[in-house]
Amino acid sequence: MNHPTEEELVLYHYGDAGDGTGTAAIDEHLRACQACQAGLDEVRRTLAAVDQLPVPDRGDHYGAEVWARIQPGFARHSPTWRERLFPTLTPQRLAWIGAAAALFFAAFVAGSRVPWQRFGVAPAPPVAQTPAAASQPTAADRERVQANVLLMAVGDHLERSQVTLSELVNTPGGPEVDISDEQQRARDLVSENRLYRQTALRTGEPAVASVLDDLERVLVEVANGPSTMNEAEFDQVRKRIDQQGIIFKVRVFGERVREAESRPIVRAGIRG
Amino acid sequence: MDENDARDVAQAQAGDEASFRRLVDRHSRGVFQLAFRLTGSEPDADDVVQEAFLKAYRELKRFESRSSFRTWVHRITVNCAYDLLRQRPRHRGESLDVDPSGGQGGGIEPEAEATAWPDRLAFGAEIQSRVRAALDLLTPTERTAFVLRHFEGRSLGEIGKALGLRTGATKHSIFRAVQKMRRALAPIVGQSAENTGRGLRQLQM
């Protein structure tokens, strides 16, 4: 196999490198490649250093201390009728849910017009085949598999973008706000986004391309902006992201992709 | 579920405060340990413990014993700590240079490097300070995902469920956490390897 990436080595360390085949391939590679083995050793030394961080021991009486602090709170809390009926629905959450529902509805209406078959999410039309022919992958099968791989990649990309933008808008304000971390992630996402958008255009997926286009504008703005700013400047950035509703758009579209991705698309004949 | 926990949960659900107190006694240190690793601060961890047990008490009637009480209260703790981390101002951009006494801003002196083995304890304190600073560089999602995978040994599926992420994004968050710490700790991790070697050589002499 090729040299494993840094991400694959980290996941390998935790036993999360994928199925047994992936792990076995990395095992074999590490036996032959000193550079990768050294990289893995460095990851392990870093994590061993992290393990040296002690946790303060609170002692045997900690339970009594915690009890003394929480017990008065039991009596104070008497739930209102609203809490009894809707224990987790605050007015703010209800407003968010309302906005999300409106966007879901809009996405549903728009989505019903999207030719999802091109992404391989609709079942293939029945084709009469001989048993021998059925076991051979056709060009259409291969195209659907490729489309599904793209679909999964777009789904992951949308989710990463959503996490990055959500963390950005939820960054607490202050005299100086540092967004250098989100900015670096936005830079990484811009190049991926461009690739997926171009692929979506090439494969005739205007709805996908349109969401990716909106997302790209926001990512580029974040990536090219200042990494530190005062509270007012940061509020402007946050407002612009909120006004475009891009986080909701990405979330809603990501849900659709996820749903499409979970449907079976490949005939048993080409799975093995 | 542990037999004592099962009995105390059932009695607490029936309104017996003393039973809930026993659950607090039994689990508060473990909850503190998790909260401290997630927040990196003793006062914050104490607050999270308090909030987690209060929430557990209020939600106890909904607990259906499909998981253990420990797993359930730890899940609540993760949520409380995650919310707190997201509200907390970031400490990014702070210098990773630290002095061996644990204060920040000292850097690694060449003299200290030369006498590293006898100063092993101070060196350990320096590693701890740097690790603390490196953990502060992580976003709330990265930190929570990392703590749950590295210290708690949770599966990717469990972490994804706790943070509302798919497996791909969960893996990426863990990777980014390790990557950031690897970069931040690179100078001292190399020094640590040298130290260990030097120490072993001295012991063999």
Coordinates of C-alpha atoms in Angstrom, one line a residue:
Chain A
M1 CA 0.0 0.0 0.0
N2 CA 1.0 3.7 -0.2
H3 CA 2.3 5.4 2.9
P4 CA -0.6 5.8 5.3
T5 CA -1.7 9.4 5.9
E6 CA -1.2 11.0 9.3
E7 CA -4.9 10.6 9.9
E8 CA -4.8 6.9 9.1
L9 CA -1.8 6.5 11.5
V10 CA -3.7 8.2 14.3
L11 CA -6.8 6.1 13.7
Y12 CA -4.7 3.0 13.4
H13 CA -3.3 3.7 16.9
Y14 CA -6.8 3.7 18.3
G15 CA -7.8 0.6 16.3
D16 CA -10.2 2.7 14.2
A17 CA -8.3 2.3 10.8
G18 CA -11.4 0.7 9.3
D19 CA -12.1 -3.0 8.7
G20 CA -9.5 -5.7 9.2
T21 CA -8.2 -5.3 5.7
G22 CA -7.2 -1.7 6.3
T23 CA -5.5 -2.5 9.6
A24 CA -3.7 -5.5 8.1
A25 CA -2.4 -3.4 5.2
I26 CA -1.1 -0.7 7.6
D27 CA 0.5 -3.5 9.8
E28 CA 2.3 -4.9 6.8
H29 CA 3.4 -1.4 5.6
L30 CA 4.7 -0.5 9.0
R31 CA 6.9 -3.6 9.1
A32 CA 8.6 -2.5 5.9
C33 CA 8.6 1.3 6.3
Q34 CA 10.8 2.8 9.0
A35 CA 9.6 6.4 8.3
C36 CA 6.0 5.5 8.9
Q37 CA 6.9 3.5 12.0
A38 CA 8.8 6.5 13.3
G39 CA 5.7 8.6 12.6
L40 CA 3.5 6.2 14.6
D41 CA 6.1 6.2 17.4
E42 CA 5.9 10.0 17.6
V43 CA 2.1 9.9 17.8
R44 CA 2.4 7.4 20.6
R45 CA 5.0 9.5 22.5
T46 CA 2.7 12.6 22.1
L47 CA -0.2 10.6 23.6
A48 CA 2.0 9.2 26.3
A49 CA 2.9 12.8 27.2
V50 CA -0.9 13.6 27.4
D51 CA -1.3 10.7 29.7
Q52 CA 1.0 12.4 32.2
L53 CA -1.5 15.1 32.9
P54 CA -2.8 14.2 36.4
V55 CA -6.4 14.5 37.5
P56 CA -6.8 16.0 41.0
D57 CA -8.1 13.5 43.5
R58 CA -11.2 14.9 45.2
G59 CA -11.0 12.5 48.2
D60 CA -13.5 10.3 49.9
H61 CA -15.7 13.2 51.1
Y62 CA -16.3 14.6 47.6
G63 CA -19.7 12.8 47.3
A64 CA -20.8 14.5 50.5
E65 CA -19.6 17.9 49.2
V66 CA -21.5 17.4 46.0
W67 CA -24.6 16.4 47.8
A68 CA -24.4 19.4 50.0
R69 CA -24.3 21.7 47.0
I70 CA -27.1 20.0 44.9
Q71 CA -29.6 19.0 47.6
P72 CA -31.0 22.5 48.2
G73 CA -31.6 22.7 44.4
F74 CA -34.1 19.7 44.6
A75 CA -36.6 21.7 46.6
R76 CA -36.1 24.9 44.6
H77 CA -37.1 23.3 41.3
S78 CA -40.8 23.1 40.9
P79 CA -41.6 22.6 37.2
T80 CA -44.1 24.8 35.5
W81 CA -47.0 23.4 33.5
R82 CA -45.0 24.2 30.3
E83 CA -41.9 22.3 31.7
R84 CA -44.1 19.3 32.5
L85 CA -45.6 19.3 29.0
F86 CA -42.5 20.2 27.1
P87 CA -39.5 19.7 29.4
T88 CA -36.9 20.6 26.8
L89 CA -38.6 23.2 24.6
T90 CA -37.6 26.7 25.5
P91 CA -39.0 29.6 23.5
Q92 CA -35.6 30.1 21.9
R93 CA -35.5 26.4 20.8
L94 CA -39.1 26.6 19.6
A95 CA -38.1 29.6 17.4
W96 CA -35.1 27.6 16.0
I97 CA -37.3 24.5 15.4
G98 CA -39.8 26.7 13.5
A99 CA -37.1 28.1 11.3
A100 CA -35.6 24.7 10.7
A101 CA -39.0 23.3 9.8
A102 CA -39.6 26.1 7.3
L103 CA -36.2 25.3 5.7
F104 CA -36.8 21.6 5.7
F105 CA -40.1 22.2 3.9
A106 CA -38.4 24.4 1.4
A107 CA -35.7 21.8 0.9
F108 CA -38.3 19.1 0.5
V109 CA -40.1 21.1 -2.2
A110 CA -36.8 21.9 -3.9
G111 CA -35.5 18.3 -3.4
S112 CA -38.5 16.8 -5.1
R113 CA -37.3 18.5 -8.3
V114 CA -33.7 17.3 -8.0
P115 CA -32.8 14.5 -10.3
W116 CA -31.4 12.3 -7.5
Q117 CA -31.1 9.4 -9.9
R118 CA -28.0 11.0 -11.2
F119 CA -26.5 10.6 -7.8
G120 CA -27.5 6.9 -7.8
V121 CA -30.0 7.2 -5.0
A122 CA -33.0 6.0 -7.0
P123 CA -33.4 2.3 -7.6
A124 CA -32.2 1.1 -11.0
P125 CA -34.9 0.1 -13.5
P126 CA -35.4 -3.6 -13.7
V127 CA -33.3 -5.2 -16.4
A128 CA -33.8 -8.8 -17.5
Q129 CA -30.4 -10.5 -17.3
T130 CA -29.1 -14.0 -17.4
P131 CA -27.6 -15.3 -14.1
A132 CA -24.0 -14.9 -15.6
A133 CA -24.7 -11.4 -16.8
A134 CA -26.2 -10.5 -13.4
S135 CA -22.9 -11.2 -11.6
Q136 CA -20.9 -8.9 -13.9
P137 CA -20.8 -5.2 -13.1
T138 CA -22.2 -3.1 -15.9
A139 CA -21.0 0.4 -16.9
A140 CA -24.2 1.8 -15.3
D141 CA -23.4 -0.1 -12.0
R142 CA -19.9 1.3 -12.0
E143 CA -21.3 4.8 -12.6
R144 CA -23.7 4.4 -9.7
V145 CA -20.9 3.1 -7.4
Q146 CA -18.8 6.1 -8.3
A147 CA -21.8 8.4 -7.8
N148 CA -22.3 6.9 -4.3
V149 CA -18.6 7.4 -3.4
L150 CA -19.0 11.1 -4.4
L151 CA -22.3 11.2 -2.4
M152 CA -20.6 10.0 0.7
A153 CA -17.7 12.4 0.2
V154 CA -20.1 15.3 -0.2
G155 CA -22.0 14.2 2.9
D156 CA -18.8 14.2 5.0
H157 CA -17.7 17.5 3.5
L158 CA -21.1 19.2 4.3
E159 CA -20.9 17.9 7.8
R160 CA -17.4 19.1 8.4
S161 CA -18.4 22.5 6.9
Q162 CA -21.4 22.7 9.2
V163 CA -19.3 21.9 12.3
T164 CA -16.7 24.5 11.3
L165 CA -19.2 27.2 10.7
S166 CA -21.3 26.4 13.8
E167 CA -18.2 26.6 15.9
L168 CA -17.3 29.9 14.3
V169 CA -20.7 31.5 14.9
N170 CA -20.8 30.1 18.5
T171 CA -17.3 31.5 19.4
P172 CA -17.8 33.6 22.5
G173 CA -17.2 37.3 21.9
G174 CA -14.6 39.4 23.7
P175 CA -12.3 42.4 23.1
E176 CA -10.3 40.3 20.7
V177 CA -11.7 37.2 19.0
D178 CA -9.3 34.7 17.5
I179 CA -10.7 32.6 14.7
S180 CA -7.4 31.3 13.3
D181 CA -8.4 27.7 13.9
E182 CA -11.7 27.9 12.0
Q183 CA -9.9 29.9 9.3
Q184 CA -7.4 27.2 8.7
R185 CA -10.2 24.6 8.5
A186 CA -12.1 26.9 6.1
R187 CA -9.1 27.0 3.9
D188 CA -8.9 23.2 3.8
L189 CA -12.6 23.1 3.1
V190 CA -12.5 25.6 0.2
S191 CA -10.3 23.4 -2.0
E192 CA -12.5 20.3 -1.3
N193 CA -15.6 22.3 -1.9
R194 CA -14.4 23.6 -5.3
L195 CA -13.7 20.0 -6.4
Y196 CA -17.1 18.8 -5.3
R197 CA -18.9 21.8 -6.9
Q198 CA -17.1 21.3 -10.2
T199 CA -18.0 17.6 -10.1
A200 CA -21.6 18.3 -9.3
L201 CA -21.7 20.8 -12.3
R202 CA -20.1 18.2 -14.6
T203 CA -22.5 15.5 -13.6
G204 CA -25.5 17.9 -14.1
E205 CA -26.5 18.4 -10.4
P206 CA -27.4 22.1 -10.2
A207 CA -29.0 21.8 -6.8
V208 CA -25.9 20.3 -5.2
A209 CA -23.7 22.8 -7.1
S210 CA -25.8 25.7 -5.9
V211 CA -25.5 24.8 -2.2
L212 CA -21.8 24.2 -2.6
D213 CA -21.5 27.5 -4.4
D214 CA -23.2 29.3 -1.5
L215 CA -21.0 27.5 1.0
E216 CA -17.9 28.3 -1.0
R217 CA -18.6 32.0 -0.8
V218 CA -18.8 31.9 3.0
L219 CA -15.8 29.6 3.4
V220 CA -13.7 31.9 1.1
E221 CA -14.8 34.9 3.1
V222 CA -13.8 33.3 6.4
A223 CA -10.5 31.9 4.9
N224 CA -9.4 35.2 3.6
G225 CA -10.6 37.5 6.4
P226 CA -8.5 38.5 9.4
S227 CA -7.7 35.8 11.9
T228 CA -8.3 38.1 14.9
M229 CA -10.8 40.8 15.1
N230 CA -12.6 43.0 17.7
E231 CA -16.1 42.1 18.9
A232 CA -17.9 44.4 16.5
E233 CA -16.0 43.0 13.5
F234 CA -16.7 39.5 14.6
D235 CA -20.4 40.3 15.1
Q236 CA -20.5 41.5 11.5
V237 CA -19.0 38.2 10.3
R238 CA -21.5 36.2 12.4
K239 CA -24.4 38.3 11.1
R240 CA -23.4 37.8 7.5
I241 CA -23.2 34.0 8.0
D242 CA -26.6 34.0 9.9
Q243 CA -28.3 36.2 7.2
Q244 CA -27.3 33.8 4.4
G245 CA -28.7 30.9 6.4
I246 CA -25.9 28.8 5.1
I247 CA -25.6 26.6 8.2
F248 CA -29.2 25.6 7.9
K249 CA -28.9 25.1 4.2
V250 CA -25.9 22.9 4.6
R251 CA -27.6 21.0 7.5
V252 CA -30.8 20.4 5.5
F253 CA -29.0 19.4 2.4
G254 CA -26.6 17.2 4.4
E255 CA -29.7 15.4 5.8
R256 CA -31.0 14.8 2.3
V257 CA -27.6 13.4 1.2
R258 CA -27.4 11.2 4.3
E259 CA -30.9 9.9 3.7
A260 CA -30.1 9.2 0.0
E261 CA -26.8 7.6 1.0
S262 CA -28.5 5.2 3.4
R263 CA -30.7 3.7 0.6
P264 CA -29.3 0.6 -1.1
I265 CA -28.1 1.5 -4.6
V266 CA -25.8 -1.3 -5.7
R267 CA -27.0 -4.7 -6.9
A268 CA -25.7 -7.6 -5.0
G269 CA -23.8 -8.7 -8.1
I270 CA -21.1 -6.1 -7.7
R271 CA -20.8 -5.9 -4.0
G272 CA -18.3 -8.6 -3.7
Chain B
M1 CA -26.1 -2.5 35.9
D2 CA -24.4 -2.8 39.2
E3 CA -26.8 -4.3 41.8
N4 CA -26.4 -1.5 44.3
D5 CA -27.0 1.1 41.6
A6 CA -30.1 -0.7 40.3
R7 CA -31.6 -0.8 43.7
D8 CA -30.7 2.8 44.5
V9 CA -32.0 4.0 41.1
A10 CA -35.3 2.2 41.6
Q11 CA -35.7 3.7 45.1
A12 CA -34.7 7.1 44.0
Q13 CA -37.2 7.0 41.2
A14 CA -39.8 6.3 43.9
G15 CA -38.8 9.5 45.6
D16 CA -36.2 8.3 48.1
E17 CA -33.5 11.1 48.3
A18 CA -31.2 9.0 50.4
S19 CA -30.9 6.5 47.6
F20 CA -29.9 9.2 45.2
R21 CA -27.4 10.5 47.7
R22 CA -25.8 7.0 47.7
L23 CA -25.6 7.2 43.9
V24 CA -23.9 10.6 44.2
D25 CA -21.4 9.2 46.8
R26 CA -20.6 6.3 44.5
H27 CA -20.1 8.1 41.2
S28 CA -19.1 11.7 41.9
R29 CA -15.3 11.1 41.8
G30 CA -15.6 9.4 38.5
V31 CA -17.8 12.1 37.1
F32 CA -15.3 14.7 38.4
Q33 CA -12.5 12.9 36.6
L34 CA -14.3 13.0 33.3
A35 CA -15.4 16.6 33.8
F36 CA -11.9 17.7 34.7
R37 CA -10.5 16.1 31.5
L38 CA -13.1 17.7 29.4
T39 CA -12.8 21.2 30.9
G40 CA -9.2 21.2 32.2
S41 CA -10.2 23.3 35.1
E42 CA -11.1 22.3 38.7
P43 CA -13.7 25.0 39.4
D44 CA -15.4 24.3 36.0
A45 CA -15.3 20.5 36.6
D46 CA -16.9 21.1 40.0
D47 CA -19.7 23.1 38.4
V48 CA -20.2 20.4 35.7
V49 CA -20.4 17.7 38.4
Q50 CA -23.0 19.7 40.3
E51 CA -25.0 20.4 37.1
A52 CA -24.8 16.8 35.9
F53 CA -26.1 15.4 39.2
L54 CA -28.9 18.0 39.3
K55 CA -30.0 17.1 35.8
A56 CA -29.7 13.4 36.6
Y57 CA -32.0 13.9 39.6
R58 CA -34.6 15.8 37.5
E59 CA -34.5 13.3 34.7
L60 CA -34.3 10.2 36.8
K61 CA -37.8 9.2 36.1
R62 CA -37.0 8.9 32.4
F63 CA -34.0 6.7 33.0
E64 CA -35.0 3.2 31.8
S65 CA -32.0 1.2 32.9
R66 CA -31.1 0.2 29.4
S67 CA -27.6 1.4 30.2
S68 CA -25.8 1.5 33.5
F69 CA -26.4 4.5 35.8
R70 CA -22.7 5.3 35.4
T71 CA -22.9 5.4 31.6
W72 CA -26.0 7.6 31.8
V73 CA -24.6 10.1 34.2
H74 CA -21.4 10.3 32.3
R75 CA -23.4 11.1 29.1
I76 CA -25.1 13.9 31.0
T77 CA -21.7 15.1 32.2
V78 CA -20.4 15.2 28.6
N79 CA -23.3 17.3 27.5
C80 CA -22.9 19.7 30.4
A81 CA -19.1 20.0 29.8
Y82 CA -19.6 20.4 26.1
D83 CA -22.1 23.2 26.6
L84 CA -19.7 24.9 29.0
L85 CA -16.7 24.6 26.6
R86 CA -18.7 26.2 23.8
Q87 CA -19.6 29.2 26.0
R88 CA -16.1 29.6 27.3
P89 CA -13.7 32.2 25.7
R90 CA -10.9 30.5 23.9
H91 CA -7.3 30.5 25.2
R92 CA -5.8 30.2 21.8
G93 CA -2.7 32.0 20.8
E94 CA -1.2 31.7 24.2
S95 CA 2.5 30.9 24.3
L96 CA 3.4 27.3 24.7
D97 CA 6.6 28.3 26.4
V98 CA 6.4 27.4 30.0
D99 CA 8.8 27.3 32.9
P100 CA 9.4 24.2 34.9
S101 CA 7.6 25.5 37.9
G102 CA 4.4 25.3 36.0
G103 CA 4.1 29.0 35.2
Q104 CA 4.0 30.1 31.6
G105 CA 6.4 32.2 29.6
G106 CA 9.7 30.7 30.6
G107 CA 10.7 28.5 27.6
I108 CA 13.2 25.6 27.7
E109 CA 16.6 26.8 28.9
P110 CA 19.6 25.1 27.4
E111 CA 21.0 24.5 30.9
A112 CA 17.8 22.7 31.9
E113 CA 18.3 20.5 28.8
A114 CA 21.8 19.6 29.9
T115 CA 20.7 18.5 33.3
A116 CA 17.4 17.0 32.3
W117 CA 17.7 13.7 34.1
P118 CA 18.3 15.0 37.6
D119 CA 15.6 17.5 37.0
R120 CA 13.1 14.9 35.9
L121 CA 10.4 16.0 38.3
A122 CA 10.6 19.6 37.0
F123 CA 10.6 18.2 33.5
G124 CA 7.5 16.3 34.2
A125 CA 5.8 19.5 35.5
E126 CA 6.9 21.2 32.3
I127 CA 5.3 18.5 30.1
Q128 CA 2.1 18.8 32.1
S129 CA 2.0 22.6 31.6
R130 CA 2.5 22.1 27.9
V131 CA -0.1 19.4 27.6
R132 CA -2.6 21.7 29.4
A133 CA -1.8 24.5 27.0
A134 CA -2.0 22.1 24.0
L135 CA -5.4 20.8 25.1
D136 CA -6.6 24.4 25.4
L137 CA -5.9 24.8 21.7
L138 CA -8.6 22.3 20.8
T139 CA -12.1 23.3 19.8
P140 CA -14.9 22.0 22.1
T141 CA -15.8 19.3 19.6
E142 CA -12.1 18.2 19.2
R143 CA -11.5 18.2 22.9
T144 CA -14.6 16.2 23.7
A145 CA -14.1 13.7 21.0
F146 CA -10.5 13.2 22.0
V147 CA -11.2 12.8 25.7
L148 CA -13.9 10.3 25.0
R149 CA -11.7 8.2 22.7
H150 CA -8.4 8.5 24.5
F151 CA -9.3 8.5 28.2
E152 CA -12.7 7.0 28.2
G153 CA -12.2 4.4 25.4
R154 CA -15.6 5.2 23.9
S155 CA -16.3 3.8 20.4
L156 CA -16.6 6.1 17.4
G157 CA -20.3 5.4 17.3
E158 CA -20.8 6.5 20.9
I159 CA -18.8 9.6 20.4
G160 CA -20.6 10.5 17.3
K161 CA -23.9 10.0 19.0
A162 CA -22.9 12.3 21.9
L163 CA -21.7 15.0 19.6
G164 CA -24.3 14.6 16.9
L165 CA -21.6 13.7 14.3
R166 CA -21.3 11.0 11.7
T167 CA -18.4 8.5 11.9
G168 CA -16.3 10.4 9.3
A169 CA -16.6 13.7 11.1
T170 CA -15.9 12.0 14.5
K171 CA -12.7 10.4 13.2
H172 CA -11.6 13.7 11.7
S173 CA -12.2 15.5 15.1
I174 CA -10.1 13.0 16.9
F175 CA -7.4 13.2 14.3
R176 CA -7.4 17.0 14.4
A177 CA -7.1 16.9 18.2
V178 CA -4.1 14.6 18.0
Q179 CA -2.5 16.5 15.1
K180 CA -2.7 19.8 17.0
M181 CA -1.2 18.3 20.1
R182 CA 1.5 16.6 18.1
R183 CA 2.5 19.9 16.7
A184 CA 2.3 21.8 20.0
L185 CA 4.2 19.1 21.9
A186 CA 6.7 18.2 19.2
P187 CA 9.7 20.0 20.8
I188 CA 9.1 18.5 24.2
V189 CA 8.1 15.0 23.0
G190 CA 11.5 14.8 21.2
Q191 CA 13.2 16.0 24.3
S192 CA 11.3 13.5 26.3
A193 CA 12.6 10.7 24.1
E194 CA 16.1 11.9 24.5
N195 CA 15.6 12.2 28.3
T196 CA 14.4 8.7 28.6
G197 CA 17.4 7.5 26.7
R198 CA 19.8 9.5 28.7
G199 CA 18.1 8.3 31.9
L200 CA 18.4 4.7 30.9
R201 CA 22.1 5.2 30.0
Q202 CA 22.7 6.7 33.4
L203 CA 21.0 3.9 35.1
Q204 CA 23.1 1.3 33.2
M205 CA 26.4 3.0 34.2

